[in-house]
Coordinates of C-alpha atoms and ligand atoms in Angstrom, one line a residue:
X244 CA 107.7 3.5 166.8
X245 CA 105.7 6.6 165.9
X246 CA 105.7 7.7 162.3
X247 CA 105.1 11.3 161.1
X248 CA 104.1 11.9 157.5
X249 CA 105.4 15.5 156.9
X250 CA 103.9 17.2 153.9
X251 CA 104.7 20.7 152.6
X252 CA 102.5 22.3 149.9
X253 CA 103.8 25.8 149.5
X254 CA 105.2 26.8 146.1
X255 CA 107.9 28.8 148.0
X256 CA 110.9 26.6 148.6
X257 CA 112.5 28.0 151.8
X258 CA 111.2 28.7 155.3
X259 CA 110.4 32.2 156.6
X260 CA 112.8 33.3 159.3
X261 CA 115.5 31.4 157.5
X262 CA 115.1 32.3 153.9
X263 CA 114.2 35.6 152.2
X264 CA 110.7 35.2 150.8
X265 CA 110.5 31.9 152.6
X266 CA 107.2 30.1 153.4
X267 CA 105.4 30.5 156.7
X268 CA 103.6 27.2 156.4
X269 CA 106.9 25.4 155.8
X270 CA 108.3 27.2 158.9
X271 CA 105.4 25.9 161.0
X272 CA 105.6 22.3 159.8
X273 CA 109.4 22.2 160.2
X274 CA 108.9 23.6 163.7
X275 CA 106.4 20.9 164.5
X276 CA 108.6 18.1 163.3
X277 CA 111.8 19.4 164.9
X278 CA 110.0 20.0 168.2
X279 CA 108.6 16.5 168.1
X280 CA 112.0 15.0 167.4
X281 CA 113.6 17.0 170.2
X282 CA 111.7 14.9 172.7
X283 CA 111.1 11.7 170.7
X284 CA 114.2 11.3 168.5
X285 CA 113.4 7.7 167.6
X286 CA 110.4 8.9 165.5
X287 CA 110.3 7.9 161.9
X288 CA 109.6 10.9 159.5
X289 CA 108.4 10.4 156.0
X290 CA 108.8 13.7 154.0
X291 CA 106.8 14.7 150.9
X292 CA 107.5 18.1 149.4
X293 CA 104.4 18.3 147.3
X294 CA 105.1 22.0 146.6
X295 CA 108.4 21.1 144.9
X296 CA 107.2 17.8 143.3
X297 CA 103.5 17.9 142.7
X298 CA 101.7 14.5 142.4
X299 CA 100.2 13.8 138.9
X300 CA 96.7 15.0 138.2
X301 CA 94.0 12.3 138.0
X302 CA 93.4 11.3 134.4
X303 CA 90.8 9.2 132.5
X304 CA 93.2 6.3 132.7
X305 CA 93.6 6.7 136.4
X306 CA 89.8 6.7 136.9
X307 CA 89.4 3.6 134.7
X308 CA 92.2 1.8 136.6
X309 CA 91.0 2.8 140.1
X310 CA 87.4 1.7 139.4
X311 CA 88.5 -1.7 138.0
X312 CA 88.6 -4.3 140.7
X313 CA 92.2 -5.0 141.7
X314 CA 92.1 -8.6 140.6
X315 CA 91.0 -7.6 137.1
X316 CA 93.5 -4.8 136.5
X317 CA 95.7 -5.0 133.4
X318 CA 99.5 -4.3 133.9
X319 CA 99.2 -0.8 132.5
X320 CA 96.5 -0.1 135.1
X321 CA 98.8 -1.0 138.0
X322 CA 101.5 1.2 136.4
X323 CA 99.0 4.2 136.3
X324 CA 98.1 3.7 139.9
X325 CA 101.7 3.2 141.2
X326 CA 102.0 6.8 142.4
X327 CA 98.7 6.7 144.2
X328 CA 99.7 3.3 145.8
X329 CA 102.9 4.9 147.1
X330 CA 101.1 8.0 148.5
X331 CA 98.4 5.8 150.2
X332 CA 101.1 3.5 151.7
X333 CA 102.7 6.6 153.3
X334 CA 99.4 7.4 155.0
X335 CA 98.8 3.8 156.1
X336 CA 102.3 3.9 157.8
X337 CA 101.8 7.2 159.5
X338 CA 100.4 7.9 163.0
X339 CA 100.4 11.7 162.5
X340 CA 100.0 13.6 159.3
X341 CA 101.7 17.0 159.5
X342 CA 100.5 19.2 156.6
X343 CA 102.0 22.6 156.0
X344 CA 99.8 24.4 153.5
X345 CA 99.2 28.0 152.3
X346 CA 95.8 29.5 151.5
X347 CA 95.6 30.2 147.8
X348 CA 92.5 32.0 146.6
X349 CA 90.6 30.8 149.7
X350 CA 91.5 27.2 149.0
X351 CA 94.5 24.9 148.8
X352 CA 97.4 25.0 146.2
X353 CA 96.7 22.7 143.2
X354 CA 99.5 20.2 144.1
X355 CA 97.8 19.4 147.4
X356 CA 94.5 18.9 145.6
X357 CA 96.3 16.4 143.3
X358 CA 97.6 14.6 146.4
X359 CA 94.0 14.4 147.8
X360 CA 92.7 13.1 144.5
X361 CA 95.4 10.4 144.5
X362 CA 94.7 9.2 148.0
X363 CA 90.9 9.2 148.0
X364 CA 90.5 6.0 146.0
X365 CA 87.6 3.6 146.0
X366 CA 88.5 0.1 147.2
X367 CA 91.8 1.4 148.6
X368 CA 91.0 4.1 151.2
X369 CA 87.2 4.1 151.2
X370 CA 84.4 1.9 149.9
X371 CA 80.7 2.1 149.1
X372 CA 78.0 0.1 150.9
X373 CA 74.8 1.1 149.3
X374 CA 72.8 -0.8 151.9
X375 CA 73.6 1.9 154.4
X376 CA 72.1 5.4 154.6
X377 CA 75.6 6.8 154.6
X378 CA 77.2 4.6 151.9
X379 CA 80.8 5.7 152.5
X380 CA 82.9 3.2 154.4
X381 CA 86.3 4.5 155.6
X382 CA 89.1 2.1 155.1
X383 CA 91.8 3.9 157.1
X384 CA 89.9 3.8 160.4
X385 CA 91.6 0.6 161.8
X386 CA 93.5 2.9 164.2
X387 CA 93.4 6.6 165.1
X388 CA 95.6 8.8 162.9
X389 CA 95.9 12.4 163.8
X390 CA 96.1 15.2 161.3
X391 CA 97.9 18.5 162.1
X392 CA 97.0 21.3 159.7
X393 CA 99.5 24.1 159.7
X394 CA 98.3 26.9 157.4
X395 CA 99.3 30.4 156.4
X396 CA 97.3 33.2 154.9
X397 CA 97.8 36.8 153.8
X398 CA 94.9 38.3 155.8
X399 CA 93.0 37.0 158.8
X400 CA 89.6 36.1 160.1
X401 CA 89.1 32.7 158.4
X402 CA 88.8 30.8 161.7
X403 CA 85.5 29.9 163.4
X404 CA 83.5 33.1 164.1
X405 CA 85.9 35.2 162.0
X406 CA 84.7 37.8 159.6
X407 CA 85.9 35.7 156.6
X408 CA 85.0 32.3 158.1
X409 CA 82.6 31.6 155.2
X410 CA 85.4 32.0 152.7
X411 CA 87.6 29.3 154.2
X412 CA 87.5 26.6 151.6
X413 CA 91.0 25.5 152.6
X414 CA 90.2 23.7 155.9
X415 CA 87.1 21.8 154.8
X416 CA 88.7 21.1 151.5
X417 CA 91.2 19.0 153.3
X418 CA 89.4 17.7 156.4
X419 CA 86.3 16.5 154.5
X420 CA 88.1 14.1 152.2
X421 CA 90.3 12.9 155.1
X422 CA 87.2 12.2 157.2
X423 CA 85.9 10.1 154.3
X424 CA 89.0 7.8 154.8
X425 CA 88.5 7.7 158.6
X426 CA 90.9 10.5 159.7
X427 CA 88.7 12.5 162.0
X428 CA 91.1 13.9 164.6
X429 CA 92.3 17.3 163.2
X430 CA 94.4 19.9 165.0
X431 CA 94.6 23.2 163.1
X432 CA 96.5 26.4 163.5
X433 CA 97.6 29.3 161.3
X434 CA 99.9 32.1 160.7
X435 CA 97.8 35.1 159.7
X436 CA 98.6 38.6 158.3
X437 CA 101.4 37.3 156.0
X438 CA 100.6 40.2 153.6
X439 CA 100.3 42.8 156.4
X440 CA 103.9 42.3 157.5
X441 CA 105.2 44.3 160.6
X442 CA 104.0 43.8 164.1
X443 CA 100.7 42.0 163.2
X444 CA 102.6 39.3 161.3
X445 CA 105.4 39.1 163.9
X446 CA 102.9 38.5 166.7
X447 CA 101.0 35.9 164.7
X448 CA 104.2 34.0 163.9
X449 CA 105.3 34.0 167.6
X450 CA 101.8 32.8 168.7
X451 CA 101.7 30.1 166.1
X452 CA 105.2 28.8 166.9
X453 CA 104.3 28.7 170.6
X454 CA 101.0 26.9 169.9
X455 CA 102.9 24.3 167.7
X456 CA 105.1 23.5 170.7
X457 CA 102.1 23.2 173.0
X458 CA 100.4 20.9 170.5
X459 CA 103.4 18.7 170.2
X460 CA 103.4 18.3 174.0
X461 CA 99.7 17.6 174.0
X462 CA 99.9 14.9 171.3
X463 CA 102.9 13.2 172.7
X464 CA 101.3 13.1 176.2
X465 CA 98.1 11.5 174.9
Ligands
FMN255 C1 98.4 32.5 144.5 C2 98.2 33.1 145.9 C3 96.9 33.2 146.3 C4 96.6 33.7 147.6 N1 95.3 33.8 148.1 C5 95.1 34.2 149.3 C6 93.7 34.2 149.8 O1 92.8 33.8 149.2 N2 93.6 34.7 151.1 C7 94.6 35.1 151.9 O2 94.4 35.5 153.0 N3 95.9 35.1 151.4 C8 96.1 34.6 150.2 N4 97.4 34.6 149.7 C9 98.5 34.9 150.6 C10 99.1 33.6 151.1 O3 98.2 32.8 151.8 C11 100.2 33.9 152.1 O4 101.3 34.7 151.5 C12 100.8 32.7 152.8 O5 101.8 33.0 153.7 C13 101.5 31.8 151.7 O6 102.0 30.6 152.3 P1 103.5 30.3 152.5 O7 104.1 31.5 153.3 O8 103.6 29.0 153.2 O9 104.1 30.3 151.1 C14 97.7 34.1 148.4 C15 99.0 34.0 147.9 C16 99.2 33.5 146.7 C17 100.7 33.4 146.2

């Protein structure tokens, strides 16, 4: 059975097109999951609404616990890492990560950064081997997991070759840490012009929804 891990990171609770002031990235991620289920209804979906319930920020205790070898951890350390354990377990279970995320100040919302800080953990999702030129060893590369990045931004031109491509800290901010873990296959698409409204936004939404459906078909076929 295929498992989707569906994550939403927008601070806005509803979906655009359905709720006034709703989120475009939530609309895209919902459309991806519902399109997937339409043809593969037996798929398991794990849902994490990070925008509504942000993971805890990493603390000094978290770092001390994470860098203590598992066999030497004290009970309080296991308790501190319990949330991180749960978030990592969801990724281990998943075949496809579907992440709906807005651009905030050229980067990602803070709750998604907290999620990343919780899942990038030495000894759990990556390791060091200092005998290698590249010392990072991904620990989630035992099978291919795909990542689908569904973003939304107020203006446009953040994609490759775009006039603001150099300002896109959102995409590499997510894909670089995921690559460290061994998640290298990323499919990305965006709704642009959210702050322009009108025809520009309408066309961007229609195009993104169509590309989501095409991507679902492509991923299910391969
Ligand atoms: C705090 C904040 C920061 C934003 N920063 C940017 C930005 O740097 N670039 C941009 O194009 N749009 C920016 N926007 C616009 C959002 O990316 C846009 O409204 C997007 O649709 C929000 O995602 P959502 O619809 O899923 O909530 C920002 C919006 C907010 C609320």
